[in-house]
Each structure stands twice: as C-alpha cells, then as structure tokens.
Tab-separated table of C-alpha atoms and ligand atoms in Angstrom:
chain	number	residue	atom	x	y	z
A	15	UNK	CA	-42.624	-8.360	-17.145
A	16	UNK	CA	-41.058	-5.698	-18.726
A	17	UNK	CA	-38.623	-4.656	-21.492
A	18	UNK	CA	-35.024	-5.446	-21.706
A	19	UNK	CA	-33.076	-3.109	-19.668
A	20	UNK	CA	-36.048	-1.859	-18.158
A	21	UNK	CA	-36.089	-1.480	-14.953
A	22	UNK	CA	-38.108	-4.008	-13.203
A	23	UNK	CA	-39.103	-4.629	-9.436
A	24	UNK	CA	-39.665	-7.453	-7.664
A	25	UNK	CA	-42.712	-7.292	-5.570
A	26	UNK	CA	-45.297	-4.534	-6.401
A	27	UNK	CA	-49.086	-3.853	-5.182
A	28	UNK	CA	-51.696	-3.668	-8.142
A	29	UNK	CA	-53.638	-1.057	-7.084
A	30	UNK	CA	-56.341	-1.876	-8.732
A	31	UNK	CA	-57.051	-5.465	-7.621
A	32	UNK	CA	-55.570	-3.944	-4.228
A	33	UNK	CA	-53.503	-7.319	-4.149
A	34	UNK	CA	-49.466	-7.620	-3.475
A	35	UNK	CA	-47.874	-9.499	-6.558
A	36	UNK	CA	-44.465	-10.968	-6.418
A	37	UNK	CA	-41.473	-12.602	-9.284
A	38	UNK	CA	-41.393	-16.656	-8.141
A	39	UNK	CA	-37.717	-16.248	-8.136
A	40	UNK	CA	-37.837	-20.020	-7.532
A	41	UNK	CA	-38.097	-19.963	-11.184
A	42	UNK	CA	-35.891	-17.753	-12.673
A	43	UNK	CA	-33.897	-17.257	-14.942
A	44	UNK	CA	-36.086	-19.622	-17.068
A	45	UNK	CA	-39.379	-19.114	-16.453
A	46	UNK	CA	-41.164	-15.894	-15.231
A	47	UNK	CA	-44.173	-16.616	-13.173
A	48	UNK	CA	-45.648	-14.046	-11.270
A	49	UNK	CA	-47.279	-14.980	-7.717
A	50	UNK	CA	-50.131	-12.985	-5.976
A	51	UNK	CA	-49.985	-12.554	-1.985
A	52	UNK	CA	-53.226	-13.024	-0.469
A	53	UNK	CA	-53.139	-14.661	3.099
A	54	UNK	CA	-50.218	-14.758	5.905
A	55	UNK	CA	-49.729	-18.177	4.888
A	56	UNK	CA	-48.518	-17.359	1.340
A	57	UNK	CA	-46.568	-14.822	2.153
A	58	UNK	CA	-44.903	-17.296	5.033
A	59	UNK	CA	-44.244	-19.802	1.964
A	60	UNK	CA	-43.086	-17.035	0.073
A	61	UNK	CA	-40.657	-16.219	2.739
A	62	UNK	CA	-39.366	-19.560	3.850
A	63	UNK	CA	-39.279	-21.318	0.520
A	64	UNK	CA	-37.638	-18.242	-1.112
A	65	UNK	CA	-40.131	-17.283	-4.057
A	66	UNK	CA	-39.034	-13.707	-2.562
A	67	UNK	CA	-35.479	-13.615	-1.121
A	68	UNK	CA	-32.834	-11.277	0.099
A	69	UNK	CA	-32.730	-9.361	3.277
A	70	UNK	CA	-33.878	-6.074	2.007
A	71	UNK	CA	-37.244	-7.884	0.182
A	72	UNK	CA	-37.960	-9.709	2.888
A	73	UNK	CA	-37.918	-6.905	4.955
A	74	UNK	CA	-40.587	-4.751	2.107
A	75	UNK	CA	-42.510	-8.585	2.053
A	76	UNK	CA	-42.738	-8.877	5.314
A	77	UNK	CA	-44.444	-5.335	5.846
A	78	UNK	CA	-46.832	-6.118	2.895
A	79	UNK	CA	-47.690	-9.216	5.153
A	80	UNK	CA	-49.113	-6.891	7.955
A	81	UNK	CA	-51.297	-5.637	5.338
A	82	UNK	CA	-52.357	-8.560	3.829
A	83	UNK	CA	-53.136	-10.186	7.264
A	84	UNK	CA	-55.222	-6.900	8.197
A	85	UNK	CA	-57.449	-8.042	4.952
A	86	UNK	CA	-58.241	-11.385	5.732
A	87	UNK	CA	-62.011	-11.363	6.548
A	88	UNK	CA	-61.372	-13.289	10.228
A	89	UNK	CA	-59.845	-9.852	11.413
A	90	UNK	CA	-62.253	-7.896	13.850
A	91	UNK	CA	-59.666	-5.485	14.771
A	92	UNK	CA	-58.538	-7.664	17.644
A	93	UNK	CA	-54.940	-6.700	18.147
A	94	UNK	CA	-53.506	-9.859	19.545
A	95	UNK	CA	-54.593	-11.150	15.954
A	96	UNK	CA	-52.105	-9.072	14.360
A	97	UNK	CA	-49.938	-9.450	16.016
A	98	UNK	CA	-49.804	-13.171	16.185
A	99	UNK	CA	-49.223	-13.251	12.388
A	100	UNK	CA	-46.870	-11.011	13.017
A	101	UNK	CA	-44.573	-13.118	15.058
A	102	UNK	CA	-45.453	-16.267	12.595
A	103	UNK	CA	-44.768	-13.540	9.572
A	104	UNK	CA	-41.111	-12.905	11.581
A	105	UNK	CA	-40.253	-16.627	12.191
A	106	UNK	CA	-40.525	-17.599	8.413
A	107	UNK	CA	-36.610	-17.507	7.879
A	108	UNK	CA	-33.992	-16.095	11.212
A	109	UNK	CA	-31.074	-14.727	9.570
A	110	UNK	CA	-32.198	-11.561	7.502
A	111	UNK	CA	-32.585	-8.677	10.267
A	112	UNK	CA	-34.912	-6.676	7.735
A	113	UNK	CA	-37.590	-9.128	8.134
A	114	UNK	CA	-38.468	-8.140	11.937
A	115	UNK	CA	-37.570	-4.422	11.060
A	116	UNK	CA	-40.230	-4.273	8.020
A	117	UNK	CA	-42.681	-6.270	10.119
A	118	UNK	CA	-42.486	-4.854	13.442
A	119	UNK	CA	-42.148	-0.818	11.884
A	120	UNK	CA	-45.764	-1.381	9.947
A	121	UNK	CA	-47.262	-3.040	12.824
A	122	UNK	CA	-46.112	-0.210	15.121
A	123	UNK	CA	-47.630	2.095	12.470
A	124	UNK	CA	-51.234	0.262	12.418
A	125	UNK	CA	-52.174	-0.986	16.120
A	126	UNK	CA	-52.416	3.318	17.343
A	127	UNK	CA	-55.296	2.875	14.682
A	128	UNK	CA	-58.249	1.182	16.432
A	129	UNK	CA	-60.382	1.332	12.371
A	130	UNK	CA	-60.110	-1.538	10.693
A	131	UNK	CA	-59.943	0.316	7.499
A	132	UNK	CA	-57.816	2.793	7.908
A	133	UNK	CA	-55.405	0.695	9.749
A	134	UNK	CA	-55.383	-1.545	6.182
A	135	UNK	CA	-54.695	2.046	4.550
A	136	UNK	CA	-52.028	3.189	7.101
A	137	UNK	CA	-50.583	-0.813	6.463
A	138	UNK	CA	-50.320	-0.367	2.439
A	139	UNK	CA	-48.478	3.032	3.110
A	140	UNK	CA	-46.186	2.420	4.898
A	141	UNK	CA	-44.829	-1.180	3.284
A	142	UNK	CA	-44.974	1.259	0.445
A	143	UNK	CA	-42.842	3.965	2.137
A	144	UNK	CA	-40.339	1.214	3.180
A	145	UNK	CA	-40.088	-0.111	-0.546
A	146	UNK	CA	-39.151	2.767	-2.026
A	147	UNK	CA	-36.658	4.207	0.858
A	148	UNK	CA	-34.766	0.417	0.123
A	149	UNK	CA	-34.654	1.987	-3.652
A	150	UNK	CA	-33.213	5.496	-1.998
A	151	UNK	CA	-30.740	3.281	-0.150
A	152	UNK	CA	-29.940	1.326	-2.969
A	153	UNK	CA	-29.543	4.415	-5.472
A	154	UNK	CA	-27.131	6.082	-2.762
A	155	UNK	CA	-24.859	2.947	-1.934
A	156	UNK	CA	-24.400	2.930	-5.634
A	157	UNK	CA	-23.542	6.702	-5.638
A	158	UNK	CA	-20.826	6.062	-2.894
A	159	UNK	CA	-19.546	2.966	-4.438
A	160	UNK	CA	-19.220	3.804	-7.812
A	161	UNK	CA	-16.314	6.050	-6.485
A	162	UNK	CA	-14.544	3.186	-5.051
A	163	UNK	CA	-14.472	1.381	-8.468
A	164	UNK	CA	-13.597	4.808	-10.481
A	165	UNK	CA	-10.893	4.724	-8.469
A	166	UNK	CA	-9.440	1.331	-9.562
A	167	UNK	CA	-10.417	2.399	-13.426
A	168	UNK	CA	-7.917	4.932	-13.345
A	169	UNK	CA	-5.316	3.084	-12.514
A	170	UNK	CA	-6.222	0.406	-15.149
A	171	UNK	CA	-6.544	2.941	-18.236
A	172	UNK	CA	-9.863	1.766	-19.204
A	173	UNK	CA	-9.149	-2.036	-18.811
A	174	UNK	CA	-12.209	-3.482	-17.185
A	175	UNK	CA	-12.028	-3.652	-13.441
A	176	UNK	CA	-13.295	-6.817	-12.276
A	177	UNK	CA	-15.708	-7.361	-9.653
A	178	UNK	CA	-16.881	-10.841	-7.675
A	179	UNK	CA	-19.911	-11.136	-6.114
A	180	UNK	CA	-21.063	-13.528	-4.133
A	181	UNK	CA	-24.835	-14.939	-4.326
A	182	UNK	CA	-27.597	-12.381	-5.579
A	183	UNK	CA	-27.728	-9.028	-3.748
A	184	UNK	CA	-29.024	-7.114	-6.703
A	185	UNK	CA	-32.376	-5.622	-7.985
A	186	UNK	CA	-33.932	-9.015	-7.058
A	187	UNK	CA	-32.617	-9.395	-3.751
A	188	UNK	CA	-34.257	-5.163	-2.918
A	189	UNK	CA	-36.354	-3.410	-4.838
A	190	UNK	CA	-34.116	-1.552	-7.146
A	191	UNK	CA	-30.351	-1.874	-7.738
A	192	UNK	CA	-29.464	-4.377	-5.674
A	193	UNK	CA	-26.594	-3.228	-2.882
A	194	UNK	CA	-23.736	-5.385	-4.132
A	195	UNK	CA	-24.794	-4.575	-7.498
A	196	UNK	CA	-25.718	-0.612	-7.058
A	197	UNK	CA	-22.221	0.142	-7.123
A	198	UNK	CA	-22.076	-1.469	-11.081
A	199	UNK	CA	-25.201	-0.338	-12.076
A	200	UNK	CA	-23.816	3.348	-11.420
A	201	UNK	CA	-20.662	2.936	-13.051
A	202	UNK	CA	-22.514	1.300	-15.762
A	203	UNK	CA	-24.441	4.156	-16.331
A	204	UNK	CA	-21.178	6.695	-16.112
A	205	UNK	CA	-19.761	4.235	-19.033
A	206	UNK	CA	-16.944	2.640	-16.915
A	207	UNK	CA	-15.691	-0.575	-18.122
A	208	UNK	CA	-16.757	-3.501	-15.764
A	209	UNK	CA	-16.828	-6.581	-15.783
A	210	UNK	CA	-18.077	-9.003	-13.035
A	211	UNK	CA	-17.206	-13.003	-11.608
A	212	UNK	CA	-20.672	-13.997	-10.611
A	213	UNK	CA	-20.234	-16.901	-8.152
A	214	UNK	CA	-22.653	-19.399	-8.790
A	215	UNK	CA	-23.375	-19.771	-4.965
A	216	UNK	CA	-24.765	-23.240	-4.558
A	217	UNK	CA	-27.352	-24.736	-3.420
A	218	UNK	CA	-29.743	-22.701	-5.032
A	219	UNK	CA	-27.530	-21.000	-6.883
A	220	UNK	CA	-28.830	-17.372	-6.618
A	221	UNK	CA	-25.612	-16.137	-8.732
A	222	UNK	CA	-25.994	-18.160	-11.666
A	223	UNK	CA	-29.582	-17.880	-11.373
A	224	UNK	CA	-30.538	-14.294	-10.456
A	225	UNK	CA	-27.391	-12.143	-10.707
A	226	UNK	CA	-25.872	-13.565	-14.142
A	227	UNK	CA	-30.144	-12.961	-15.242
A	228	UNK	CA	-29.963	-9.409	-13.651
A	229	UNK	CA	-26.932	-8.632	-15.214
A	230	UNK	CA	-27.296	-9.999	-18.429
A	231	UNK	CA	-30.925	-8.127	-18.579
A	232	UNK	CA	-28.608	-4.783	-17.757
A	233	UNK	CA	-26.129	-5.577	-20.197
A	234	UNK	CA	-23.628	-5.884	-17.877
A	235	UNK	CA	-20.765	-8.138	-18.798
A	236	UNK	CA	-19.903	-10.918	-16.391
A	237	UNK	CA	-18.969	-14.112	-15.977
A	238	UNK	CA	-20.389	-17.158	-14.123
A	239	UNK	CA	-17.991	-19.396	-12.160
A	240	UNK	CA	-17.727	-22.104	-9.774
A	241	UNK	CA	-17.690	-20.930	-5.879
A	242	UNK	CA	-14.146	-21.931	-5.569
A	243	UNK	CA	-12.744	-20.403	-8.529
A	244	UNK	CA	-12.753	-17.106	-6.573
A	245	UNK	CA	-9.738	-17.992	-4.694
A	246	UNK	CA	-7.709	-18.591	-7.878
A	247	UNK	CA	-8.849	-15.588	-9.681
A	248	UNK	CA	-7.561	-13.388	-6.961
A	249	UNK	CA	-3.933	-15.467	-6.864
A	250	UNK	CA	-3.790	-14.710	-10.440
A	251	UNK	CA	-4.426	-11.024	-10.026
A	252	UNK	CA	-7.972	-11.409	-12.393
A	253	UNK	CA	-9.980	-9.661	-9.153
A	254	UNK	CA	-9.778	-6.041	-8.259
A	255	UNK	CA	-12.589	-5.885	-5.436
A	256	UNK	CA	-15.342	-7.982	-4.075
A	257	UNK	CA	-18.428	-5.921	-3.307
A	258	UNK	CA	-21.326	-8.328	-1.462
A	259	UNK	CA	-24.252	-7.938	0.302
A	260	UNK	CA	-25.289	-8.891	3.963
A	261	UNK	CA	-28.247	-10.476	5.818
A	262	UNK	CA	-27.420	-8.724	9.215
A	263	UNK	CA	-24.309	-6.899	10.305
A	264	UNK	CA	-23.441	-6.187	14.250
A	265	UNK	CA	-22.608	-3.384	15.154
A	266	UNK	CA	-18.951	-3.773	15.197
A	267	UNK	CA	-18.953	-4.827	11.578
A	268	UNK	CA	-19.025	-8.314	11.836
A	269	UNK	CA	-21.218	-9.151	8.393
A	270	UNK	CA	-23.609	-12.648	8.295
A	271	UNK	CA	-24.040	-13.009	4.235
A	272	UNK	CA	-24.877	-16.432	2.028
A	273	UNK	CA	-22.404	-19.674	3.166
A	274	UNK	CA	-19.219	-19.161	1.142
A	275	UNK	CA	-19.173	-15.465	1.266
A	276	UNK	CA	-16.183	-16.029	4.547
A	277	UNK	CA	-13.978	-18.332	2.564
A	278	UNK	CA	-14.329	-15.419	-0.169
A	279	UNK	CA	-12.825	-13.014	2.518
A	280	UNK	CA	-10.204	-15.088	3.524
A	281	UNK	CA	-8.980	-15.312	-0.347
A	282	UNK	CA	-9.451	-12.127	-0.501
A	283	UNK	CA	-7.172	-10.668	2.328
A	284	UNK	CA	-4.671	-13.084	1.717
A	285	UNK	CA	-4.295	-11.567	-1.624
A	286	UNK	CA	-4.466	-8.187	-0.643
A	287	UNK	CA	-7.927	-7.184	-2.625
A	288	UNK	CA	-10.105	-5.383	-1.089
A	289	UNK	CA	-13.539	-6.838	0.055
A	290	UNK	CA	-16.615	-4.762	0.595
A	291	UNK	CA	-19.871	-5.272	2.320
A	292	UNK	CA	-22.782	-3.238	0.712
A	293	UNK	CA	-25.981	-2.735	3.107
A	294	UNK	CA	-28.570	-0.196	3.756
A	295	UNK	CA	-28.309	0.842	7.119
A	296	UNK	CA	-31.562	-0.955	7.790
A	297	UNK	CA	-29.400	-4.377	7.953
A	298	UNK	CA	-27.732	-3.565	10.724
A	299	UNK	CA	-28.381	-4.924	14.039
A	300	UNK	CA	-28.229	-2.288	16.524
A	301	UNK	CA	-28.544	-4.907	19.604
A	302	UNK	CA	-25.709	-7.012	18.429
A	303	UNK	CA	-21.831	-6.656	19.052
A	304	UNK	CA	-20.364	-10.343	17.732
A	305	UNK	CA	-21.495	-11.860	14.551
A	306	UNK	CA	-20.148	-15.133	15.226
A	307	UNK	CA	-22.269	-17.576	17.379
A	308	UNK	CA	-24.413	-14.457	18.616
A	309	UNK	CA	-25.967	-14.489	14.309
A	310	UNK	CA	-29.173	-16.834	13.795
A	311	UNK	CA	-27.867	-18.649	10.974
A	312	UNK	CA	-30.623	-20.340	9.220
A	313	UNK	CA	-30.518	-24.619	8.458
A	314	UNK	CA	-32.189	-25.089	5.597
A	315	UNK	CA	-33.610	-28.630	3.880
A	316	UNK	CA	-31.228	-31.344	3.148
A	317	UNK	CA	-32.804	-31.923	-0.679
A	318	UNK	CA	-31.856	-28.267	-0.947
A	319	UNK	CA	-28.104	-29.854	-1.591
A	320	UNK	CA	-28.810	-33.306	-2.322
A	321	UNK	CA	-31.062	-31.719	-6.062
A	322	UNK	CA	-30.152	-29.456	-8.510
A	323	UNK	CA	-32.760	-27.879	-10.689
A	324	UNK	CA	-32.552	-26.533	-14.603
A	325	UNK	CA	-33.959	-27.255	-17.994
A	326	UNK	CA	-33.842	-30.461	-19.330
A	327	UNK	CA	-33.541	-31.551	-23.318
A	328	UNK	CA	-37.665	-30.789	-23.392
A	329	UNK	CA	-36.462	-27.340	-22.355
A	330	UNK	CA	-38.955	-27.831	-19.225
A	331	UNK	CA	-37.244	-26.742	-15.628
A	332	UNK	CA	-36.596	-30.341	-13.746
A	333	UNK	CA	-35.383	-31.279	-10.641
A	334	UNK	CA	-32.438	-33.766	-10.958
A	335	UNK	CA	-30.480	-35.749	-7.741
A	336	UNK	CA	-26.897	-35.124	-7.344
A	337	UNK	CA	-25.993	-37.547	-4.614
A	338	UNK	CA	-25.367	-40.811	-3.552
A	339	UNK	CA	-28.505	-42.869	-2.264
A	340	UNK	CA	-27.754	-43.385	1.279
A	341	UNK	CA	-25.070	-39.784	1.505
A	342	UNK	CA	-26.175	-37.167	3.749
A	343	UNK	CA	-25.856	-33.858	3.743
A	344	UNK	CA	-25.965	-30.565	5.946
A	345	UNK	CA	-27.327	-26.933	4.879
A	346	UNK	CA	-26.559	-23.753	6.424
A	347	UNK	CA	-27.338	-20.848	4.690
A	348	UNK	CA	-25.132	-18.342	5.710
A	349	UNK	CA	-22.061	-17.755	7.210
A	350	UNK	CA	-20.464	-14.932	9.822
A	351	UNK	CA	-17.185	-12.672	8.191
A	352	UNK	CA	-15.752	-11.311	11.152
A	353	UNK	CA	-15.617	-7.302	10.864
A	354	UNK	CA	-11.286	-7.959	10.688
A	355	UNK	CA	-11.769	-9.278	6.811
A	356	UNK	CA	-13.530	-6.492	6.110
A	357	UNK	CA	-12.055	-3.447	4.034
A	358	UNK	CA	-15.029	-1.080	4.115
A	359	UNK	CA	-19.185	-1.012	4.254
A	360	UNK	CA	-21.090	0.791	1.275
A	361	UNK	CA	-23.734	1.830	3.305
A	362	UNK	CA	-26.739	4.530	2.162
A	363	UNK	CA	-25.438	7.346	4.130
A	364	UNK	CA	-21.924	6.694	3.010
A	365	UNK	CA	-18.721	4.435	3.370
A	366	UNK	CA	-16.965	3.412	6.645
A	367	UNK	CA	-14.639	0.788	8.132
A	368	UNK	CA	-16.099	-2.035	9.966
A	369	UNK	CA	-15.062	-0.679	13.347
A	370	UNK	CA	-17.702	0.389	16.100
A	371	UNK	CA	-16.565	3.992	16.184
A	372	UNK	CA	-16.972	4.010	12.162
A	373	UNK	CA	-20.162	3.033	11.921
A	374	UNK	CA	-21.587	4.889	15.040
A	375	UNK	CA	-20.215	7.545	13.504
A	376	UNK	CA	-21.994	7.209	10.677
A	377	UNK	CA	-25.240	6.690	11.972
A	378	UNK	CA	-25.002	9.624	13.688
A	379	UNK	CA	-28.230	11.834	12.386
A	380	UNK	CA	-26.289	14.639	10.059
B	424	MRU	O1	-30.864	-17.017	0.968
B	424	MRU	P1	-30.974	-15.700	0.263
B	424	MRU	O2	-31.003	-15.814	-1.217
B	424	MRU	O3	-32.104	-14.853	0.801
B	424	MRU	O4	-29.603	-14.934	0.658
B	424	MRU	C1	-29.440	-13.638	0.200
B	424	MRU	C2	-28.109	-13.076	0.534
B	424	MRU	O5	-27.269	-13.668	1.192
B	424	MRU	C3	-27.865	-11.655	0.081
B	424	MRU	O6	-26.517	-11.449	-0.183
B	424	MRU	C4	-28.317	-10.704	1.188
B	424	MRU	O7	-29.626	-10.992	1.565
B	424	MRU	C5	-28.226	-9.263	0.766
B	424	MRU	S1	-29.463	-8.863	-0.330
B	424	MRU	C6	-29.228	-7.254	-0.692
C-alpha cells in the first residue's frame, strides 16, 4: 500500500503478472490485505460479499471480470461462454446500476472479436478505459462541488463548514476521489476549512470503516457518529450540507443509496439544509422513471446485523454477536430518496436539480 496521503486505488491490474489485484475492504481499516482476481468465481465473491464495494467499483470490477473469464483456460472462444459469466458476473449484487453497465460495455467491446487473444487484449483495455474515466468523473464532480461548499465558506468567515455523509462513497467506493467525497477532497486541496460527520452506517459500517480511514489517510478532519445523530446535528444547526453518493438514480431523480441515507433526507429538508446526491452520470438508469418499488433493492444476510466485527484486546479483528439468541432480524441494503428531497445532483458534466427536464438537459451531448 502506499504512503500517507498518497493517493491510492482500489483495484489495479499488475501488468506484469497480467493479474487484477484488489483492497479486501472486508478488512479495513485494520488490516490491509490485498486479494488477486483470477476466476469469475472470485470476482462473484468479491462482488457479493463486498471485498470490492460501491457502485462505481463494481461497475470497473465487473468489466475486469469479462477479462478474467476470457483467461480461464476452458474458454475456446465460444461466445455463449462469455456471456454466461457475464450474466452470473451481473447477478452478484442487484442494486448498483454500474455493475451491468461495466459488464455489458466490455462484453460488447470483445464478442465483434472472434481471436481469443486479442479479445483478452481488447477486454483489459477497455475495463482500463472505464477505470480511469470513473477517476475523470470523480475529479470533475469534485470541481463542480467544491463551488457549492465555497459558497457556504463565505458566509461562515472561515469557520469550518460541516459536511455529513452517509456510508462510504469515496476513493474506495471508485477509483479515485470518491463522489460524495470529491467535492472535500477539492476544497481540501484549495485550503477551505472542512470538516465532516461521517455516519457510521451500520451493518457493515462502511463510514466508520472506510470513510473515517479515507479521510483520516487525507487528513481530512471529521467526525464519526451514530446513524441517528444526523437528525440532531441538523436541529442544532451543526450541518451545513449533506453530499452522498448513489447506487442507481432514475431518471427523474429519484436516488437508491445505502439504508438510512432517506431518513437522512427527511432530517434534512425538515431543517432546511440542503442535501446533495453526487454520481457520475454512469449511475443513472436511463430505462427507469420511479425509484421507489421500480429499484432492485438488495436483501442481504441476516448475521450481517445480528455480528459486529473489530479488534479485540489481542488487537486481532473478531467477529462478536450483538443479539438476542432466538431475535431475528431483516437486512436491506439500500433505500429509495424520492427525487422531491433532493436539492441538487453533482454529476461529472455538472450540477442539476433532480427533475427530468434537468437532467435530460444535462445529458444532452455539449
Ligand atoms: O453496500 P455498498 O457498500 O456497496 O454501498 C455503497 C453505497 O451505498 C455508496 O454510497 C454508493 O455505491 C455510491 S459509491 C460512489
């Protein structure tokens, strides 16, 4: 891994070994273990069981998937093949639109190619061109966001302006950046005082985790908190924007992000602060119009809620139960904020309402 403040990516190809290597974000912020990709069914585990996470990764993971399923010695060029780990590659986790856009993009790109070896070549380029556009997108969402919070630092005479996020939409979560945390990153850099409530976003608490690691690595300042401290915060006037990221957006602007981020809106417009969705354009689902019930939200495992996982006393990461024996629980994953919550999307080719017109607008080719 590399230096402190340096920045650092979380899924890479070593050129060398030709082989896809990954952060186990599973461990983090405590250990960092390092995981190579070298059949569909690892990168399916890595998918589903979140060693790689966040919509625009999955999206860059799944595409390296194409090319690691073109490797495996069983392929004779057969296209049905491919595209049969394709569809298992897709189905390793519903909600994250990226994931069937990275995917199905490389495949289109390979099956023209009836050469086995150049379509593995044509494979590695492209997951490679898709990788480093999600670091374009992320660079330019923070170029249009860091406006939005210069803004608010002007009226607060160099007080920090405080920022909640919600879950981990940051370098970790993309390739470079973040979305959610592009915007902070940039102002960082153009020495604006920030400061940011990182929700700890249970059950796998990808805030506390991932962001408050991120951050801390970045030397931004921040603070971690309970998920339903947010509301309080904002009564008490300690929040002046909420800038999140997004797993799929419809085309109307209704946003599906990690469970809790909804019950952050709602705080948030009844205390008049303003509540952003950040997203490269490729998260948003052309087909749909309504988020809610129209969304794949994903159901994840039970123990998921009913363990926690840290250090213990031997300073050795351990999995410890939180509930009752015979309690059960449910675990959805994400939830639907309906496009009226909304104040504004930080997109890559610029900022717009969450109305149809708005973002048609903007993804009109300039
Ligand atoms: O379950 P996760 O950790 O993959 O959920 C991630 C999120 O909800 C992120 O906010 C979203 O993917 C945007 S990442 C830029």
């Amino acid at each position: 891994m590399n230096k402190e403040g340096e920045r650092f990516r979380p899924i890479w190809i070593d050129l060398q070994a030709d082989v896809v290597k990954v952060i186990d974000q599973r461990a983090l912020p405590h250990e960092q273990v390092i995981m190579d990709l070298n059949s569909v069914d690892q990168v399916i585990f890595a998918i589903r069981e979140m060693v790689v996470r966040g919509a625009p990764l999955i999206g860059v993971t799944g595409a390296y998937g194409i090319f690691i399923a073109l490797k495996n010695d069983k392929y004779n060029g057969d296209a049905t093949y491919i595209e049969n780990d394709a569809e298992k590659i897709t189905n390793a986790r519903p909600t994250a639109v990226n994931l069937a856009w990275g995917v199905n993009r490389t495949l289109s790109a390979v099956l023209p190619e009836k050469d086995p070896a150049r379509q593995i070549d044509i494979a590695r380029r492209v997951a490679g061109e898709i990788a480093e556009e999600e670091v374009e997108n992320s660079r330019n969402i923070g170029q249009y966001g860091v406006k939005l919070i210069e803004e608010i630092a002007r009226k607060k005479f160099g007080k920090p302006v405080n920022i909640l996020t919600h879950c981990n939409a940051g370098s970790l979560a993309c390739i470079e950046y973040g979305t959610a945390t592009a915007p902070i990153y940039a102002a960082r850099e153009k020495g604006i005082n920030v400061h940011v409530w990182v929700d700890e976003t249970r059950p796998l608490n990808q805030g506390a985790r991932l962001t408050a690691w991120e951050l801390g690595k970045y030397g931004v300042p921040h603070t971690v908190i309970p998920d339903n401290a947010g509301g309080h915060l904002m009564q008490h006037a300690m929040v002046d924007m909420v800038i999140v990221g997004t797993d799929r957006s419809t085309y109307t602007g209704d946003v599906a992000n990690k469970i809790g981020t909804y019950l952050k809106a709602l705080a948030a417009k009844d205390n008049n602060i303003p509540f952003y969705i950040a997203l490269p354009v490729s998260t948003i689902d052309r087909s749909l119009e309504k988020g809610l019930n129209h969304i794949p939200i994903e159901k994840r495992s039970a123990e998921e809620v009913h363990y926690m996982e840290g250090l213990n006393s031997q300073n050795k990461l351990e999995k410890i139960k939180i509930t009752p024996k015979n309690s059960t629980t449910v675990n959805y994953g994400f939830d639907v904020t309906p496009a009226r919550l909304i104040t504004g999307l930080i997109t890559n080719k610029g900022i717009c309402k969450a109305t149809s017109n708005d973002i048609q607008q903007l993804l009109q080719p300039k």
